[in-house]
Amino acid sequence: QGGDWKNVVASSGRVAVASCAAAVVAGCAATAAMCMSMDEWLTQALDEVAIETVATFDEDEAWVRVDQALIKSSGAQRGGAIFGTLGAETNAVKLYRIYAKRDGSEVKAVATFGGQGCAGHAGIVHGGVSAALFDNTIGFANGVSKLAEDGDLAALIASFETGSAPPKAPSTRRFGFTASLTVNYR
């Protein structure tokens, strides 16, 4: 799941795509902290740059959004660092979507930072937030890979697309967890 992080900056200067895991749309605009349901947070309106970025995945049949299916099948609706504390509870991370190729061979994430709770210094995303997103994205990549390896990814995707009950719920027991993560910001 690791690999070298190869960053490519798009013409807007706000989007970075990392080959193994994440596309990050950064721009800490000042927004007030808010609280919303997980469903509201997962489906809230996007800004222009985010719309353009997620469209590349939403319009390509090879890619499928997997974060909603994995979150709902695991029961992790609230309380997690990304989807709870930084997401629905505060909207500091306004958008965090995980996309996977339908065969599980590749995973990418798209994130937009909202402002309150993400700034280390004015206009700069806090390194801890970046590290948490990398950790979470690599965890999703591992989960997607394991589901594909076990033959359960297609069933999970189909269950979400049809609204039926998901197969085996994901868990750290099945997918593992991060014991150590080192991020070098230089």
mmCIF file with all atom_site columns, C-alpha atoms in Angstrom, residues 31-124:
data_model
loop_
_atom_site.group_PDB
_atom_site.id
_atom_site.type_symbol
_atom_site.label_atom_id
_atom_site.label_alt_id
_atom_site.label_comp_id
_atom_site.label_asym_id
_atom_site.label_entity_id
_atom_site.label_seq_id
_atom_site.pdbx_PDB_ins_code
_atom_site.Cartn_x
_atom_site.Cartn_y
_atom_site.Cartn_z
_atom_site.occupancy
_atom_site.B_iso_or_equiv
_atom_site.pdbx_formal_charge
_atom_site.auth_seq_id
_atom_site.auth_comp_id
_atom_site.auth_asym_id
_atom_site.auth_atom_id
_atom_site.pdbx_PDB_model_num
ATOM 1  C CA . THR A 1 31  ? -15.555 29.073 8.250   1.00 0.00 ? 31  THR A CA 1
ATOM 2  C CA . ALA A 1 32  ? -17.353 28.765 11.522  1.00 0.00 ? 32  ALA A CA 1
ATOM 3  C CA . ALA A 1 33  ? -17.346 25.401 13.234  1.00 0.00 ? 33  ALA A CA 1
ATOM 4  C CA . MET A 1 34  ? -20.602 23.513 12.799  1.00 0.00 ? 34  MET A CA 1
ATOM 5  C CA . CYS A 1 35  ? -22.189 20.245 13.621  1.00 0.00 ? 35  CYS A CA 1
ATOM 6  C CA . MET A 1 36  ? -24.152 18.173 11.124  1.00 0.00 ? 36  MET A CA 1
ATOM 7  C CA . SER A 1 37  ? -25.196 14.606 10.590  1.00 0.00 ? 37  SER A CA 1
ATOM 8  C CA . MET A 1 38  ? -22.754 12.223 8.941   1.00 0.00 ? 38  MET A CA 1
ATOM 9  C CA . ASP A 1 39  ? -25.053 11.969 5.898   1.00 0.00 ? 39  ASP A CA 1
ATOM 10 C CA . GLU A 1 40  ? -25.173 15.775 5.582   1.00 0.00 ? 40  GLU A CA 1
ATOM 11 C CA . TRP A 1 41  ? -21.395 15.999 5.797   1.00 0.00 ? 41  TRP A CA 1
ATOM 12 C CA . LEU A 1 42  ? -20.843 13.191 3.284   1.00 0.00 ? 42  LEU A CA 1
ATOM 13 C CA . THR A 1 43  ? -23.147 14.864 0.745   1.00 0.00 ? 43  THR A CA 1
ATOM 14 C CA . GLN A 1 44  ? -22.648 18.626 1.330   1.00 0.00 ? 44  GLN A CA 1
ATOM 15 C CA . ALA A 1 45  ? -22.219 21.015 -1.596  1.00 0.00 ? 45  ALA A CA 1
ATOM 16 C CA . LEU A 1 46  ? -18.715 21.320 -3.041  1.00 0.00 ? 46  LEU A CA 1
ATOM 17 C CA . ASP A 1 47  ? -16.743 24.348 -4.231  1.00 0.00 ? 47  ASP A CA 1
ATOM 18 C CA . GLU A 1 48  ? -15.681 24.662 -7.900  1.00 0.00 ? 48  GLU A CA 1
ATOM 19 C CA . VAL A 1 49  ? -12.223 23.131 -7.503  1.00 0.00 ? 49  VAL A CA 1
ATOM 20 C CA . ALA A 1 50  ? -13.579 20.185 -5.522  1.00 0.00 ? 50  ALA A CA 1
ATOM 21 C CA . ILE A 1 51  ? -16.372 19.649 -8.069  1.00 0.00 ? 51  ILE A CA 1
ATOM 22 C CA . GLU A 1 52  ? -13.816 19.527 -10.872 1.00 0.00 ? 52  GLU A CA 1
ATOM 23 C CA . THR A 1 53  ? -11.569 17.147 -8.938  1.00 0.00 ? 53  THR A CA 1
ATOM 24 C CA . VAL A 1 54  ? -14.234 14.658 -7.848  1.00 0.00 ? 54  VAL A CA 1
ATOM 25 C CA . ALA A 1 55  ? -15.810 14.743 -11.327 1.00 0.00 ? 55  ALA A CA 1
ATOM 26 C CA . THR A 1 56  ? -12.707 13.037 -12.721 1.00 0.00 ? 56  THR A CA 1
ATOM 27 C CA . PHE A 1 57  ? -13.533 10.042 -10.512 1.00 0.00 ? 57  PHE A CA 1
ATOM 28 C CA . ASP A 1 58  ? -17.351 10.260 -10.547 1.00 0.00 ? 58  ASP A CA 1
ATOM 29 C CA . GLU A 1 59  ? -17.456 10.289 -14.357 1.00 0.00 ? 59  GLU A CA 1
ATOM 30 C CA . ASP A 1 60  ? -15.021 7.398  -14.845 1.00 0.00 ? 60  ASP A CA 1
ATOM 31 C CA . GLU A 1 61  ? -16.704 3.965  -14.634 1.00 0.00 ? 61  GLU A CA 1
ATOM 32 C CA . ALA A 1 62  ? -13.394 2.377  -13.521 1.00 0.00 ? 62  ALA A CA 1
ATOM 33 C CA . TRP A 1 63  ? -13.567 4.352  -10.245 1.00 0.00 ? 63  TRP A CA 1
ATOM 34 C CA . VAL A 1 64  ? -16.143 4.083  -7.479  1.00 0.00 ? 64  VAL A CA 1
ATOM 35 C CA . ARG A 1 65  ? -16.588 6.076  -4.300  1.00 0.00 ? 65  ARG A CA 1
ATOM 36 C CA . VAL A 1 66  ? -16.008 3.682  -1.379  1.00 0.00 ? 66  VAL A CA 1
ATOM 37 C CA . ASP A 1 67  ? -15.911 5.863  1.750   1.00 0.00 ? 67  ASP A CA 1
ATOM 38 C CA . GLN A 1 68  ? -19.680 5.902  2.258   1.00 0.00 ? 68  GLN A CA 1
ATOM 39 C CA . ALA A 1 69  ? -20.000 2.128  1.866   1.00 0.00 ? 69  ALA A CA 1
ATOM 40 C CA . LEU A 1 70  ? -17.090 1.410  4.212   1.00 0.00 ? 70  LEU A CA 1
ATOM 41 C CA . ILE A 1 71  ? -18.234 3.922  6.842   1.00 0.00 ? 71  ILE A CA 1
ATOM 42 C CA . LYS A 1 72  ? -21.833 2.741  6.832   1.00 0.00 ? 72  LYS A CA 1
ATOM 43 C CA . SER A 1 73  ? -20.968 -0.965 6.792   1.00 0.00 ? 73  SER A CA 1
ATOM 44 C CA . SER A 1 74  ? -18.589 -0.546 9.734   1.00 0.00 ? 74  SER A CA 1
ATOM 45 C CA . GLY A 1 75  ? -21.010 1.517  11.797  1.00 0.00 ? 75  GLY A CA 1
ATOM 46 C CA . ALA A 1 76  ? -18.381 4.263  12.249  1.00 0.00 ? 76  ALA A CA 1
ATOM 47 C CA . GLN A 1 77  ? -20.878 7.096  11.886  1.00 0.00 ? 77  GLN A CA 1
ATOM 48 C CA . ARG A 1 78  ? -19.503 9.327  14.651  1.00 0.00 ? 78  ARG A CA 1
ATOM 49 C CA . GLY A 1 79  ? -16.496 9.701  16.849  1.00 0.00 ? 79  GLY A CA 1
ATOM 50 C CA . GLY A 1 80  ? -13.658 9.003  14.431  1.00 0.00 ? 80  GLY A CA 1
ATOM 51 C CA . ALA A 1 81  ? -10.940 11.614 13.994  1.00 0.00 ? 81  ALA A CA 1
ATOM 52 C CA . ILE A 1 82  ? -11.529 12.267 10.296  1.00 0.00 ? 82  ILE A CA 1
ATOM 53 C CA . PHE A 1 83  ? -15.220 11.623 9.752   1.00 0.00 ? 83  PHE A CA 1
ATOM 54 C CA . GLY A 1 84  ? -16.279 12.761 13.204  1.00 0.00 ? 84  GLY A CA 1
ATOM 55 C CA . THR A 1 85  ? -14.022 15.307 14.873  1.00 0.00 ? 85  THR A CA 1
ATOM 56 C CA . LEU A 1 86  ? -12.581 16.976 11.755  1.00 0.00 ? 86  LEU A CA 1
ATOM 57 C CA . GLY A 1 87  ? -15.566 16.221 9.512   1.00 0.00 ? 87  GLY A CA 1
ATOM 58 C CA . ALA A 1 88  ? -19.224 16.234 10.518  1.00 0.00 ? 88  ALA A CA 1
ATOM 59 C CA . GLU A 1 89  ? -18.641 17.621 14.003  1.00 0.00 ? 89  GLU A CA 1
ATOM 60 C CA . THR A 1 90  ? -16.639 20.707 12.974  1.00 0.00 ? 90  THR A CA 1
ATOM 61 C CA . ASN A 1 91  ? -16.455 20.784 9.150   1.00 0.00 ? 91  ASN A CA 1
ATOM 62 C CA . ALA A 1 92  ? -12.710 21.581 9.418   1.00 0.00 ? 92  ALA A CA 1
ATOM 63 C CA . VAL A 1 93  ? -12.228 18.957 6.705   1.00 0.00 ? 93  VAL A CA 1
ATOM 64 C CA . LYS A 1 94  ? -15.148 19.913 4.481   1.00 0.00 ? 94  LYS A CA 1
ATOM 65 C CA . LEU A 1 95  ? -14.679 17.071 2.037   1.00 0.00 ? 95  LEU A CA 1
ATOM 66 C CA . TYR A 1 96  ? -12.947 13.721 2.324   1.00 0.00 ? 96  TYR A CA 1
ATOM 67 C CA . ARG A 1 97  ? -13.853 11.157 -0.273  1.00 0.00 ? 97  ARG A CA 1
ATOM 68 C CA . ILE A 1 98  ? -12.169 7.869  -0.987  1.00 0.00 ? 98  ILE A CA 1
ATOM 69 C CA . TYR A 1 99  ? -12.296 6.420  -4.486  1.00 0.00 ? 99  TYR A CA 1
ATOM 70 C CA . ALA A 1 100 ? -11.093 2.985  -5.572  1.00 0.00 ? 100 ALA A CA 1
ATOM 71 C CA . LYS A 1 101 ? -10.794 1.232  -8.871  1.00 0.00 ? 101 LYS A CA 1
ATOM 72 C CA . ARG A 1 102 ? -13.530 -1.387 -8.988  1.00 0.00 ? 102 ARG A CA 1
ATOM 73 C CA . ASP A 1 103 ? -10.915 -4.136 -8.952  1.00 0.00 ? 103 ASP A CA 1
ATOM 74 C CA . GLY A 1 104 ? -9.277  -2.672 -5.813  1.00 0.00 ? 104 GLY A CA 1
ATOM 75 C CA . SER A 1 105 ? -5.939  -2.059 -7.552  1.00 0.00 ? 105 SER A CA 1
ATOM 76 C CA . GLU A 1 106 ? -5.796  1.665  -6.761  1.00 0.00 ? 106 GLU A CA 1
ATOM 77 C CA . VAL A 1 107 ? -7.193  4.041  -4.128  1.00 0.00 ? 107 VAL A CA 1
ATOM 78 C CA . LYS A 1 108 ? -7.224  7.858  -4.133  1.00 0.00 ? 108 LYS A CA 1
ATOM 79 C CA . ALA A 1 109 ? -8.628  10.372 -1.677  1.00 0.00 ? 109 ALA A CA 1
ATOM 80 C CA . VAL A 1 110 ? -9.887  13.911 -2.213  1.00 0.00 ? 110 VAL A CA 1
ATOM 81 C CA . ALA A 1 111 ? -10.003 16.353 0.720   1.00 0.00 ? 111 ALA A CA 1
ATOM 82 C CA . THR A 1 112 ? -10.937 20.016 1.128   1.00 0.00 ? 112 THR A CA 1
ATOM 83 C CA . PHE A 1 113 ? -9.990  21.901 4.280   1.00 0.00 ? 113 PHE A CA 1
ATOM 84 C CA . GLY A 1 114 ? -12.560 24.289 5.687   1.00 0.00 ? 114 GLY A CA 1
ATOM 85 C CA . GLY A 1 115 ? -10.609 26.510 8.031   1.00 0.00 ? 115 GLY A CA 1
ATOM 86 C CA . GLN A 1 116 ? -11.384 26.229 11.736  1.00 0.00 ? 116 GLN A CA 1
ATOM 87 C CA . GLY A 1 117 ? -9.384  23.385 13.172  1.00 0.00 ? 117 GLY A CA 1
ATOM 88 C CA . CYS A 1 118 ? -7.111  22.703 10.190  1.00 0.00 ? 118 CYS A CA 1
ATOM 89 C CA . ALA A 1 119 ? -4.667  25.619 10.301  1.00 0.00 ? 119 ALA A CA 1
ATOM 90 C CA . GLY A 1 120 ? -1.257  25.225 11.898  1.00 0.00 ? 120 GLY A CA 1
ATOM 91 C CA . HIS A 1 121 ? -0.283  28.751 10.876  1.00 0.00 ? 121 HIS A CA 1
ATOM 92 C CA . ALA A 1 122 ? -2.565  31.127 8.979   1.00 0.00 ? 122 ALA A CA 1
ATOM 93 C CA . GLY A 1 123 ? -3.317  29.597 5.568   1.00 0.00 ? 123 GLY A CA 1
ATOM 94 C CA . ILE A 1 124 ? -1.274  26.429 6.237   1.00 0.00 ? 124 ILE A CA 1
#
